[in-house]
JSON list of C-alpha atoms and ligand atoms in Angstrom, two decimals:
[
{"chain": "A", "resi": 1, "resn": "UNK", "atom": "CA", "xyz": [2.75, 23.69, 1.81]},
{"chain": "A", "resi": 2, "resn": "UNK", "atom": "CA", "xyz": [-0.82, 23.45, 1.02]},
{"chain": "A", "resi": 3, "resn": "UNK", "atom": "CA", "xyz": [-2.14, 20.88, -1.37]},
{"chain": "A", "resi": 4, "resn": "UNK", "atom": "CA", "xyz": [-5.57, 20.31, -3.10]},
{"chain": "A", "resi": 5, "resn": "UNK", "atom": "CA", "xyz": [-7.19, 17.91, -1.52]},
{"chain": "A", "resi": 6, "resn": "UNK", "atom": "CA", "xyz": [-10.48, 16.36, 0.30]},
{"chain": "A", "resi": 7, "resn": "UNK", "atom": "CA", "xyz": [-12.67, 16.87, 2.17]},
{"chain": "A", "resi": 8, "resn": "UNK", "atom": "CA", "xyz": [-10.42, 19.84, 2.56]},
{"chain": "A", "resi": 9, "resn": "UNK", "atom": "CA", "xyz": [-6.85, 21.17, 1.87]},
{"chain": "A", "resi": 10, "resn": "UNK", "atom": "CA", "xyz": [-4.09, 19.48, 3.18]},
{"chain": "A", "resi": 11, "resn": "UNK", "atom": "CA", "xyz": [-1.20, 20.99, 4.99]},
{"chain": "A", "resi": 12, "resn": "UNK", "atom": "CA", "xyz": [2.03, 18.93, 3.52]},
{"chain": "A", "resi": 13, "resn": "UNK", "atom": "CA", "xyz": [4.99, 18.80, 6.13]},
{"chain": "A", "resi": 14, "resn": "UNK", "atom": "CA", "xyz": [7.73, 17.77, 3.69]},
{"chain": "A", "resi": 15, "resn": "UNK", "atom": "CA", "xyz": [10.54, 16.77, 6.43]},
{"chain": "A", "resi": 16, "resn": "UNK", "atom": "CA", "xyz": [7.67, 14.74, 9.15]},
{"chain": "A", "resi": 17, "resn": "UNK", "atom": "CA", "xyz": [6.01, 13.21, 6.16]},
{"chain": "A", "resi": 18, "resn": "UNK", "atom": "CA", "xyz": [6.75, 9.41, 4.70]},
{"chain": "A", "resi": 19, "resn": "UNK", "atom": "CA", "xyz": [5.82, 8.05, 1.46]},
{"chain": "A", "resi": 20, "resn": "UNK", "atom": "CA", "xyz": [4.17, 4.98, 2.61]},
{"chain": "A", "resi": 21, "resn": "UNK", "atom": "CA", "xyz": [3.42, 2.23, -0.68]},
{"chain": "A", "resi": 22, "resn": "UNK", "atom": "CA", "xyz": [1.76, -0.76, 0.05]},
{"chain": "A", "resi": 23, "resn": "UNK", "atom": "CA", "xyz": [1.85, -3.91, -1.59]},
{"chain": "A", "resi": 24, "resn": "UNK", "atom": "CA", "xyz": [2.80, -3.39, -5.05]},
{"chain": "A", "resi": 25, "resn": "UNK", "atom": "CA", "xyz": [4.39, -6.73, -5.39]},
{"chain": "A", "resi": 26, "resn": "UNK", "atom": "CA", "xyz": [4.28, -8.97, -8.30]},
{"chain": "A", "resi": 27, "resn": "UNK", "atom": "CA", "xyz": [1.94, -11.35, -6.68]},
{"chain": "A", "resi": 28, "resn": "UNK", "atom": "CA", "xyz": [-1.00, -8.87, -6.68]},
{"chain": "A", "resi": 29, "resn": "UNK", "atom": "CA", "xyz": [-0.02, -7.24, -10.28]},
{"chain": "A", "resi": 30, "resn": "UNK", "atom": "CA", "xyz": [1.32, -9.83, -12.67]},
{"chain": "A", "resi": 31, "resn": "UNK", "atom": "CA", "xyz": [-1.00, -12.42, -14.27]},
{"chain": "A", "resi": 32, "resn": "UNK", "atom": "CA", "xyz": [-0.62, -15.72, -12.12]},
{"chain": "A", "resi": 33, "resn": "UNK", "atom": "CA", "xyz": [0.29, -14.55, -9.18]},
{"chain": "A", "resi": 34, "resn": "UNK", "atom": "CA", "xyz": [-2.21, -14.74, -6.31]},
{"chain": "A", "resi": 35, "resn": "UNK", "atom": "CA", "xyz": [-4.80, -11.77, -7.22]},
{"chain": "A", "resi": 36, "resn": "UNK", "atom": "CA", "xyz": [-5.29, -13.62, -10.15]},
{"chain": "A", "resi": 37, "resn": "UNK", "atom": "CA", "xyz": [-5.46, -17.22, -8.56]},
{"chain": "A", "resi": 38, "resn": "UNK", "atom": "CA", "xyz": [-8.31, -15.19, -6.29]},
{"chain": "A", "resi": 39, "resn": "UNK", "atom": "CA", "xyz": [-10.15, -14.18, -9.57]},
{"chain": "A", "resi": 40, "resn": "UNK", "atom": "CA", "xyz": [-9.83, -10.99, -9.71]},
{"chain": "A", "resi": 41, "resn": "UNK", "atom": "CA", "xyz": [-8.66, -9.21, -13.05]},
{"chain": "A", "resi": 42, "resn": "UNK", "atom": "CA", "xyz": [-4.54, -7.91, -12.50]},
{"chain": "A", "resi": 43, "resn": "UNK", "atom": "CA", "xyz": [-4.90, -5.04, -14.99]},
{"chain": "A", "resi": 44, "resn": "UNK", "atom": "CA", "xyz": [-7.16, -2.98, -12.80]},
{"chain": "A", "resi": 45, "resn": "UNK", "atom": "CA", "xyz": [-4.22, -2.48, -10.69]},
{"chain": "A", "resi": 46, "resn": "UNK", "atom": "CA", "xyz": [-1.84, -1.98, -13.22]},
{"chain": "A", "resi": 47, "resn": "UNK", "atom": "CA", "xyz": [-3.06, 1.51, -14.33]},
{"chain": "A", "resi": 48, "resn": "UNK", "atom": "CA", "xyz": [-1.47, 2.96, -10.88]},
{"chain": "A", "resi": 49, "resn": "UNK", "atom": "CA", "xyz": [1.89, 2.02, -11.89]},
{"chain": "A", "resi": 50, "resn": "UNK", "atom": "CA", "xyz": [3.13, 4.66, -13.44]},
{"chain": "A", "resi": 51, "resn": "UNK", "atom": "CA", "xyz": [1.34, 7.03, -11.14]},
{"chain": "A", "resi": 52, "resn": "UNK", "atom": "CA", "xyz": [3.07, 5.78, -8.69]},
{"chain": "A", "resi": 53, "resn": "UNK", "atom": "CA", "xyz": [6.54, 5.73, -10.64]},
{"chain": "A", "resi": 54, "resn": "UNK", "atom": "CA", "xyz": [6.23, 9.31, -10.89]},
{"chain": "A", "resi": 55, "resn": "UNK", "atom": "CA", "xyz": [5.84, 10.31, -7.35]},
{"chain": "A", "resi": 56, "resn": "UNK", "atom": "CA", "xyz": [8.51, 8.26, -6.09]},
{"chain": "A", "resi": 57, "resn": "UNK", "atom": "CA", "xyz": [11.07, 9.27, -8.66]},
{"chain": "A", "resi": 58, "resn": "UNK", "atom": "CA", "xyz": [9.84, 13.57, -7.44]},
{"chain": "A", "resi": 59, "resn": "UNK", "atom": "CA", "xyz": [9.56, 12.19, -3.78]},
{"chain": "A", "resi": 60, "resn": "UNK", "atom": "CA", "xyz": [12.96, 11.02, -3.91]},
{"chain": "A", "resi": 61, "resn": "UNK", "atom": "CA", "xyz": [14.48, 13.88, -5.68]},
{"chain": "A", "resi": 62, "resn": "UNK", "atom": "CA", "xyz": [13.70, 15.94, -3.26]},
{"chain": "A", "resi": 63, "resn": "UNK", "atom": "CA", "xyz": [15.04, 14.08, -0.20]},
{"chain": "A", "resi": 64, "resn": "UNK", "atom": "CA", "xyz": [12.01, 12.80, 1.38]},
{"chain": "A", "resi": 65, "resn": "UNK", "atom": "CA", "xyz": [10.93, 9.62, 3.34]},
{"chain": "A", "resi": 66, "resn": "UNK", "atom": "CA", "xyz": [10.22, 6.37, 1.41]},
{"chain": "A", "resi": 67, "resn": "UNK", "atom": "CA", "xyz": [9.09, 3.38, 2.73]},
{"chain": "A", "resi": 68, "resn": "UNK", "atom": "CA", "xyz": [7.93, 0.15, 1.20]},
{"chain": "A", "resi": 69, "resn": "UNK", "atom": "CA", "xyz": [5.55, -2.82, 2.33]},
{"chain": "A", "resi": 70, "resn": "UNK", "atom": "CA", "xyz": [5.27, -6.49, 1.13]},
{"chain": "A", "resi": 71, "resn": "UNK", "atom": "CA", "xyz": [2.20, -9.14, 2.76]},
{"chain": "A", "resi": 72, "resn": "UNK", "atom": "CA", "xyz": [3.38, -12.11, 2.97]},
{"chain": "A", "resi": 73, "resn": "UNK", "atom": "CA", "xyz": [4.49, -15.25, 5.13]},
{"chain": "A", "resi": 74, "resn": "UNK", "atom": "CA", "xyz": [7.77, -17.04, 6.46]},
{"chain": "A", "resi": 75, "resn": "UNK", "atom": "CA", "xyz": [9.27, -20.13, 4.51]},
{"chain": "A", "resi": 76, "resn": "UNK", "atom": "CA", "xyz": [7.82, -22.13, 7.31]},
{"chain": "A", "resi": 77, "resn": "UNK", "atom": "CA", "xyz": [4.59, -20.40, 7.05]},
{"chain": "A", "resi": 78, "resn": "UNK", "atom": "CA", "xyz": [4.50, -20.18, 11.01]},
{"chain": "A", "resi": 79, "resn": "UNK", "atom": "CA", "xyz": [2.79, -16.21, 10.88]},
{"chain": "A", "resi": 80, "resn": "UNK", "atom": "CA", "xyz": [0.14, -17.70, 8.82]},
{"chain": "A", "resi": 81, "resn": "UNK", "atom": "CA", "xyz": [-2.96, -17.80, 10.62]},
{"chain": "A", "resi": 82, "resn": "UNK", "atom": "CA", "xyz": [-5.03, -21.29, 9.39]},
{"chain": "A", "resi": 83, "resn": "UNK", "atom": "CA", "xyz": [-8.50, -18.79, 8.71]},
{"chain": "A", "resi": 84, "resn": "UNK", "atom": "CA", "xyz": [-6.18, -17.12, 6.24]},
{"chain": "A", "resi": 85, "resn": "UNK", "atom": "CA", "xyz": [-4.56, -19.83, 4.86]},
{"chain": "A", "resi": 86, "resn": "UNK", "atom": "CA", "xyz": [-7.76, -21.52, 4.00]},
{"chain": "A", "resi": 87, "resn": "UNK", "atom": "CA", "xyz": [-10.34, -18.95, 3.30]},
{"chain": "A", "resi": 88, "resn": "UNK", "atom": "CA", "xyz": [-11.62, -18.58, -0.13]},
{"chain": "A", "resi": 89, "resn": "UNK", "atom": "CA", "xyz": [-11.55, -22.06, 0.01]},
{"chain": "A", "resi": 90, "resn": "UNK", "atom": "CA", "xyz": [-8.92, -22.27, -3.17]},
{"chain": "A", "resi": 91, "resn": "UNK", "atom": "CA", "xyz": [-7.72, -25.37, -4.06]},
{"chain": "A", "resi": 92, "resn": "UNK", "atom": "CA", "xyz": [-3.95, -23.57, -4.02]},
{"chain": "A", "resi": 93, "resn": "UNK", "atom": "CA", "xyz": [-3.81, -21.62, -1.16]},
{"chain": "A", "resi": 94, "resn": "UNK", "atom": "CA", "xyz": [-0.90, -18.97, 0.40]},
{"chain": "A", "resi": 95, "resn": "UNK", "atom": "CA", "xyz": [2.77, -21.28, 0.67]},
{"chain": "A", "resi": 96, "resn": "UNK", "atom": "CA", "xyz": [1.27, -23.46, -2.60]},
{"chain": "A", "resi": 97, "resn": "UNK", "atom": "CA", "xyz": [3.65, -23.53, -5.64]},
{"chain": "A", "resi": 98, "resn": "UNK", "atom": "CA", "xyz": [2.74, -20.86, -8.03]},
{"chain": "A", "resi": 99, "resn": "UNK", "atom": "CA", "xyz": [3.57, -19.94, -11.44]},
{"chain": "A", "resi": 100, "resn": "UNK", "atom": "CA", "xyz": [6.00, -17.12, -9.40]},
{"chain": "A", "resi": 101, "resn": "UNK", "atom": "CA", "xyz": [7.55, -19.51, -6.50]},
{"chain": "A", "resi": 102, "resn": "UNK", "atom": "CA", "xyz": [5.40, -19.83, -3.37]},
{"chain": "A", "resi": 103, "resn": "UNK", "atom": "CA", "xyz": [2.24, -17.70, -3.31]},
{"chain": "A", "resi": 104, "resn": "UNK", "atom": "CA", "xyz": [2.97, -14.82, -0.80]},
{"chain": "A", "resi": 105, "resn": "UNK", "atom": "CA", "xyz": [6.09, -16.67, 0.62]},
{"chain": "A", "resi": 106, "resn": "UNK", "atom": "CA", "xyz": [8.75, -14.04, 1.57]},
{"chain": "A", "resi": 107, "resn": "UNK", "atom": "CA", "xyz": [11.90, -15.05, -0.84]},
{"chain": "A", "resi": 108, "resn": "UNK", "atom": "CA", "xyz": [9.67, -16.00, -3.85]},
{"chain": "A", "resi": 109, "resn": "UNK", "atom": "CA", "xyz": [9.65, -13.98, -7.07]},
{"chain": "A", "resi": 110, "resn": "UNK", "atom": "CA", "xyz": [6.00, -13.01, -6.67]},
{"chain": "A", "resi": 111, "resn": "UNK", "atom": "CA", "xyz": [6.44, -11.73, -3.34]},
{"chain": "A", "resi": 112, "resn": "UNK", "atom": "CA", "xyz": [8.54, -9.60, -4.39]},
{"chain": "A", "resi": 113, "resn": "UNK", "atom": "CA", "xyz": [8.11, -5.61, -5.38]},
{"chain": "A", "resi": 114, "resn": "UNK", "atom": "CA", "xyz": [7.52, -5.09, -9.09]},
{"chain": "A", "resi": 115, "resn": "UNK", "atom": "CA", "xyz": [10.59, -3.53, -10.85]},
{"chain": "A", "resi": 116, "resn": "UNK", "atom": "CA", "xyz": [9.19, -0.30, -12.07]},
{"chain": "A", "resi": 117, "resn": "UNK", "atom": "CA", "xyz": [8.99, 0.82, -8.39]},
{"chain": "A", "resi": 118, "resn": "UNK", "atom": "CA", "xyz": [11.47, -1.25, -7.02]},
{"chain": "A", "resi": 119, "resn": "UNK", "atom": "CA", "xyz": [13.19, -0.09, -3.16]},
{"chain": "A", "resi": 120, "resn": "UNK", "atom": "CA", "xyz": [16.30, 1.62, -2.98]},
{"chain": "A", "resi": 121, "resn": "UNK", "atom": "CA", "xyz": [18.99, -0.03, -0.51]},
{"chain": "A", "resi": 122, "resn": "UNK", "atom": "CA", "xyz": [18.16, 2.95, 1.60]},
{"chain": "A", "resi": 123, "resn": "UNK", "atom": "CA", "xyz": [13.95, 2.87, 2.16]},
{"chain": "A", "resi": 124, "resn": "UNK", "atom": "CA", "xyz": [12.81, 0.21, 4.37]},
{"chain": "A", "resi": 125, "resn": "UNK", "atom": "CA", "xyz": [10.93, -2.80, 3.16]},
{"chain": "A", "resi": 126, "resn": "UNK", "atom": "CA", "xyz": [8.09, -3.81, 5.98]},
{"chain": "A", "resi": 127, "resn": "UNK", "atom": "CA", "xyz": [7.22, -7.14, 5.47]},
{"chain": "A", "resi": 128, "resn": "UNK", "atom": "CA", "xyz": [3.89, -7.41, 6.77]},
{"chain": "A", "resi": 129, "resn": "UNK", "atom": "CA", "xyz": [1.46, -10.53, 7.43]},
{"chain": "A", "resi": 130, "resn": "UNK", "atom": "CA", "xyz": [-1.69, -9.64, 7.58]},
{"chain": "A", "resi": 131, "resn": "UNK", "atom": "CA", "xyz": [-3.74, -6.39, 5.40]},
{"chain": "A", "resi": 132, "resn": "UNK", "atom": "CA", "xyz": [-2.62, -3.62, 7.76]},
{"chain": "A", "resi": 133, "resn": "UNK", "atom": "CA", "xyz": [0.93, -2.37, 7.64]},
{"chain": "A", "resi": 134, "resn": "UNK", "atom": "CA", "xyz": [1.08, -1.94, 11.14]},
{"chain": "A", "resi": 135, "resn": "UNK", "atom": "CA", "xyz": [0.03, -5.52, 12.56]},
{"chain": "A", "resi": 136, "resn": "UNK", "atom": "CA", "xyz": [2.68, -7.28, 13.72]},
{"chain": "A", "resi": 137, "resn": "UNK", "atom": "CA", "xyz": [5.67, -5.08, 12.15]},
{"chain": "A", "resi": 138, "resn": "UNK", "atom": "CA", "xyz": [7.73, -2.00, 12.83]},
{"chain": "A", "resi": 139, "resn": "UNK", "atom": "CA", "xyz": [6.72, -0.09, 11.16]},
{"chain": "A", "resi": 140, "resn": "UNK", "atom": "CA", "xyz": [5.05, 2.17, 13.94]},
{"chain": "A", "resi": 141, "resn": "UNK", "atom": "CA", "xyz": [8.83, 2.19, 15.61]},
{"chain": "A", "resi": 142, "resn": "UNK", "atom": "CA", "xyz": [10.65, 3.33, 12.59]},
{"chain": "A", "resi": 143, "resn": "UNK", "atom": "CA", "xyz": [8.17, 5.90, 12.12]},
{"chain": "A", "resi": 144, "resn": "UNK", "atom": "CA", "xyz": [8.62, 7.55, 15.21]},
{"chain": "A", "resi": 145, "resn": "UNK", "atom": "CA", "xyz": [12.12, 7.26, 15.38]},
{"chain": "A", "resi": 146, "resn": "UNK", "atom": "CA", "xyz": [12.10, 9.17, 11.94]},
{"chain": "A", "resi": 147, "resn": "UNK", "atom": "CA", "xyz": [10.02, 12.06, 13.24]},
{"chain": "A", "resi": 148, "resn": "UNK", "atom": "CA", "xyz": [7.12, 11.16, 10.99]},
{"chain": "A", "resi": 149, "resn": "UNK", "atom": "CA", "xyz": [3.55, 12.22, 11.42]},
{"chain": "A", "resi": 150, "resn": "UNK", "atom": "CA", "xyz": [2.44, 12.51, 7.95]},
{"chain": "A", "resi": 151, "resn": "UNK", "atom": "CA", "xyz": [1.90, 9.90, 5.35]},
{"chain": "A", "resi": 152, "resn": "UNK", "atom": "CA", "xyz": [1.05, 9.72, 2.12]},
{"chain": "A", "resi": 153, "resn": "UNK", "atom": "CA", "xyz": [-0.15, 6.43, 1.12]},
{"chain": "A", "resi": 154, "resn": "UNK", "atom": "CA", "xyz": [-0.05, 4.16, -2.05]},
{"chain": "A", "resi": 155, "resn": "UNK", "atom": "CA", "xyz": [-0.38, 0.79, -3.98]},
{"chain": "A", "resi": 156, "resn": "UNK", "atom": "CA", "xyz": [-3.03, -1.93, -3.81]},
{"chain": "A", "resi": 157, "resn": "UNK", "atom": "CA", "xyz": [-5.67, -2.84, -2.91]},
{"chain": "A", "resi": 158, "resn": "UNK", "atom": "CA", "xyz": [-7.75, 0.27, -2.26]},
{"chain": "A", "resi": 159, "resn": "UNK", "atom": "CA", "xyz": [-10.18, -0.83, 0.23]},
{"chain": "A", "resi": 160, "resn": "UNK", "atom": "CA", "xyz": [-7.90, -3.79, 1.41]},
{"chain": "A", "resi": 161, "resn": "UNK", "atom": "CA", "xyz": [-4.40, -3.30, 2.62]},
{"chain": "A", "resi": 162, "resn": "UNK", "atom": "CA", "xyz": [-4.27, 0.53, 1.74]},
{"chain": "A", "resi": 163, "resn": "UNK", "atom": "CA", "xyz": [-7.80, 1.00, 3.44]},
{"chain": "A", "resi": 164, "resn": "UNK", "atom": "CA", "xyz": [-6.32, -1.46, 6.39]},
{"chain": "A", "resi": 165, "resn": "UNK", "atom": "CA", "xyz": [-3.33, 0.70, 7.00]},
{"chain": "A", "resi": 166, "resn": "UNK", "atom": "CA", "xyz": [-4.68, 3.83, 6.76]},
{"chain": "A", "resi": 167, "resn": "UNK", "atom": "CA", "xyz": [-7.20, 3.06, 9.50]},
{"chain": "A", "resi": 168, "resn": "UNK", "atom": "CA", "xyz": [-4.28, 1.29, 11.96]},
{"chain": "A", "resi": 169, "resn": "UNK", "atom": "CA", "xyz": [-2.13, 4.62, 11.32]},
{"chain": "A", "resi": 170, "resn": "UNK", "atom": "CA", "xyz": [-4.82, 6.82, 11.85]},
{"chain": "A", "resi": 171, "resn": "UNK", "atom": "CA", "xyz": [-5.42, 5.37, 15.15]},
{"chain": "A", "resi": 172, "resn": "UNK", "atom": "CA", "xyz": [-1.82, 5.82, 15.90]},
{"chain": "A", "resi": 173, "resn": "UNK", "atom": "CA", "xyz": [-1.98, 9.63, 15.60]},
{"chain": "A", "resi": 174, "resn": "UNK", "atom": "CA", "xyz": [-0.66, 10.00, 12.03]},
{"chain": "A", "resi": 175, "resn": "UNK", "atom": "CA", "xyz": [-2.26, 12.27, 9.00]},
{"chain": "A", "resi": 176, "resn": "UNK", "atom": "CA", "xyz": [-2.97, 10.00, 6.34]},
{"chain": "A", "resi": 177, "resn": "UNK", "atom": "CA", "xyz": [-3.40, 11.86, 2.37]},
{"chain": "A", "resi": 178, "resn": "UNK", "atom": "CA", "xyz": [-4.40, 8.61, -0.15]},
{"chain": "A", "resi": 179, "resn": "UNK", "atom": "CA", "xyz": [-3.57, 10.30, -3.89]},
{"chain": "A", "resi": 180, "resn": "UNK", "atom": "CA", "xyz": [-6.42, 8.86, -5.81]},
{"chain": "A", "resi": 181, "resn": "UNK", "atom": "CA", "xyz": [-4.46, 7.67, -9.25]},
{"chain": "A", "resi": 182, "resn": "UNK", "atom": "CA", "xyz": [-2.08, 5.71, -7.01]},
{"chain": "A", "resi": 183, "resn": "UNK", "atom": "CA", "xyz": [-4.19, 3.18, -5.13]},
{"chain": "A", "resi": 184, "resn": "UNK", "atom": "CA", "xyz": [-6.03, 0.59, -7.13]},
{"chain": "A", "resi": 185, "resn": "UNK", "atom": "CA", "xyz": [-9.14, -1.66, -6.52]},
{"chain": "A", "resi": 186, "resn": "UNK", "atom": "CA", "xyz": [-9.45, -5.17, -8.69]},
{"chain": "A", "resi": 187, "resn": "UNK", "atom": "CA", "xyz": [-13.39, -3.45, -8.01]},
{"chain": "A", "resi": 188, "resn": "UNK", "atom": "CA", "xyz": [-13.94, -0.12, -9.64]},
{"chain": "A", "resi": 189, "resn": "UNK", "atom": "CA", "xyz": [-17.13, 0.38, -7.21]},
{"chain": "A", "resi": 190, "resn": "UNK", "atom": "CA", "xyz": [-14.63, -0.66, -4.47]},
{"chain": "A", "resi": 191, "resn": "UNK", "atom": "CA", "xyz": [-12.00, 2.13, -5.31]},
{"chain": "A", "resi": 192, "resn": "UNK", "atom": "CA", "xyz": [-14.70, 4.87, -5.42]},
{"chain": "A", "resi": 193, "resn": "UNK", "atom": "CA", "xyz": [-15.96, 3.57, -2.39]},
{"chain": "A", "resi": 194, "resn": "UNK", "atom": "CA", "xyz": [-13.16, 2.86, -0.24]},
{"chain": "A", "resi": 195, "resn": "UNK", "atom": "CA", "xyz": [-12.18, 6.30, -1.13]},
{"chain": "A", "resi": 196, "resn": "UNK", "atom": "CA", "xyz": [-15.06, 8.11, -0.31]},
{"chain": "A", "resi": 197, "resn": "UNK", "atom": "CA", "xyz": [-14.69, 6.29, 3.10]},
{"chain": "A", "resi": 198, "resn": "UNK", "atom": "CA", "xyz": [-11.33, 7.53, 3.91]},
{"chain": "A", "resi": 199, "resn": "UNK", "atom": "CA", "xyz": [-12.69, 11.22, 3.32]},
{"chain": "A", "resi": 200, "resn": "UNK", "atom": "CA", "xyz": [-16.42, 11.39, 4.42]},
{"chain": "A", "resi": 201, "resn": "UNK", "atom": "CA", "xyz": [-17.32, 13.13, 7.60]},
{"chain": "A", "resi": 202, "resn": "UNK", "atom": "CA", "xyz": [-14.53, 15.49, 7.62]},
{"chain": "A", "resi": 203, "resn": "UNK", "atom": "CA", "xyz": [-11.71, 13.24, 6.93]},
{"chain": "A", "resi": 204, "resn": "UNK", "atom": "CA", "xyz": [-12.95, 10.65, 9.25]},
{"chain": "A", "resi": 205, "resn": "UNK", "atom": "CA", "xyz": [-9.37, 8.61, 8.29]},
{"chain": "A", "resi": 206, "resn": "UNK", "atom": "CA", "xyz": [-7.62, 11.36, 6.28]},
{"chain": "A", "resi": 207, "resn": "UNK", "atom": "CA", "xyz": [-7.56, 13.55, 2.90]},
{"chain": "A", "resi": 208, "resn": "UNK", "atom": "CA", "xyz": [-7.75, 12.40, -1.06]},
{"chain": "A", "resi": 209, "resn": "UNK", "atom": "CA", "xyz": [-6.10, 14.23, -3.21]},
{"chain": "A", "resi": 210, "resn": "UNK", "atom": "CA", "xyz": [-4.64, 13.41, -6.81]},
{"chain": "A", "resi": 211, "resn": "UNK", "atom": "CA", "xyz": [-1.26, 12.96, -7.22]},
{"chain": "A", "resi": 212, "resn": "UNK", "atom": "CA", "xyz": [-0.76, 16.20, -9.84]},
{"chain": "A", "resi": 213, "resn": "UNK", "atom": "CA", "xyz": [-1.16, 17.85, -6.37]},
{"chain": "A", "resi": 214, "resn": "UNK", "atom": "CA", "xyz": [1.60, 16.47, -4.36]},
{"chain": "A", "resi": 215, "resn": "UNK", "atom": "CA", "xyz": [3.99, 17.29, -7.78]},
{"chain": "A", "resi": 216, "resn": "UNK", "atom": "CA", "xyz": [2.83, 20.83, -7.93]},
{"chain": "A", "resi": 217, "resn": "UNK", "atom": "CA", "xyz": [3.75, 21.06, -3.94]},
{"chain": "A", "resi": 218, "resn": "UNK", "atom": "CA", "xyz": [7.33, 19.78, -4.26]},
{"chain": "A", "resi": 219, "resn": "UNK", "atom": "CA", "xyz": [8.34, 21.44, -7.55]},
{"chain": "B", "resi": 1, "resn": "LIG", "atom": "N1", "xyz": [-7.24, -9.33, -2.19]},
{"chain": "B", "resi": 1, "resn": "LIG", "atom": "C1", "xyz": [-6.97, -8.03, -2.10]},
{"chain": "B", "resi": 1, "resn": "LIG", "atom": "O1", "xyz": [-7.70, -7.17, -2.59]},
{"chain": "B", "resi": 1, "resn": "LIG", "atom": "N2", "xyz": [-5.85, -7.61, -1.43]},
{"chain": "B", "resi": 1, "resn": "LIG", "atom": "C2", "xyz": [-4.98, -8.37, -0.72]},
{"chain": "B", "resi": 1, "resn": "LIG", "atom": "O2", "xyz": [-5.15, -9.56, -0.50]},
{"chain": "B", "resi": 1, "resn": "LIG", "atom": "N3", "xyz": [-3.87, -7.70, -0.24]},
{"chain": "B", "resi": 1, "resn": "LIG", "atom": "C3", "xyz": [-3.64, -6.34, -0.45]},
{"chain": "B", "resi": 1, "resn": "LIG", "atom": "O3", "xyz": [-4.56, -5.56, -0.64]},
{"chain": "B", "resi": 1, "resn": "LIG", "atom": "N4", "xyz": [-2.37, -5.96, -0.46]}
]
């Protein structure tokens, strides 16, 4: 299957590839969760929602690989590194009460996915502590014991934890295609940007595509 992409088409291996979605957890998307409490504005990210609700519901009809990602920290907040916990020099800060539980505290409401894309029993959940999906998880080991070397990655932010990942799995070996509609940026110079970095000099970290494309491939 080839699919319209850049900086060139991209050869789609339906049974090696994942759908990878990072982060799109209520904390990051709803008002007063911890984007917001790190000013940023929640309904930039919003827009990829349903983007995103329509590739998983075609990515799961036809019998493919989803997996899911969540950043955040233990109850006892022991994975927490203190230069996370107090940069941005916030008077809350990650483990604080929030107007959704704990901010970023696995177990809390707004660590939690958002229901419109809500995980199936069956797709993994990574929980993840730092940007990259790959740090300190295993994610790399479930992965490879699925046969995966393809992934098509999602969610927020665009040049933060989707950026992150992209550049830990394309280390690792994998083929990373980033459909456009479905990452968002609190920064609209950001998105355009972090995009253009994944794709510059040949693909330097993988392909962007929109996510019409992907559709077309599997239907
Ligand atoms: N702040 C920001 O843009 N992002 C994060 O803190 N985490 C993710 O991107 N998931």
């Amino acid at each position: 299957m080839t699919l319209d992409a850049e900086p060139y088409p991209f050869e789609l291996l339906p049974s090696r590839c994942a759908l990878l979605i990072i982060d799109m957890q209520r904390d990051f998307l709803e008002p007063g969760g911890f984007g917001e409490m790190l000013g940023n504005d929640v309904s930039q990210l919003r827009r990829t929602i349903e983007p995103n609700q329509k590739l998983l519901a075609t990515w799961r009809g036809a019998g493919l690989t989803v997996l899911h990602t969540r950043e955040g920290h233990r109850p006892d907040l022991a994975d927490l590194p203190p230069a996370k916990k107090i940069r941005g020099r916030s008077k809350t800060c990650i483990g604080d009460a929030g107007p959704m539980g704990r901010i970023l505290v696995r177990g809390e409401a707004g660590h939690d996915i958002i229901p419109e894309l809500y995980p199936l029993p069956s797709e993994p959940v990574i929980d993840k502590p730092g940007k990259g999906a790959f740090f300190a998880t295993d994610l790399h080991a479930i992965l490879q014991n699925l046969g995966i070397t393809q992934l098509v990655v999602t969610g927020v932010t665009t040049e933060v934890c989707v950026n992150t990942t992209v550049r830990e799995a394309n280390d690792r070996g994998y083929d990373c295609l980033v459909p456009e509609d479905c990452v968002g940026s609190y920064f609209p110079v950001f998105q355009e940007m972090g995009l253009n970095m994944i794709k510059a000099q040949g693909g330097i970290f993988g392909w962007v595509c929109r996510s019409e494309a992907i559709l077309a491939a599997l239907k």
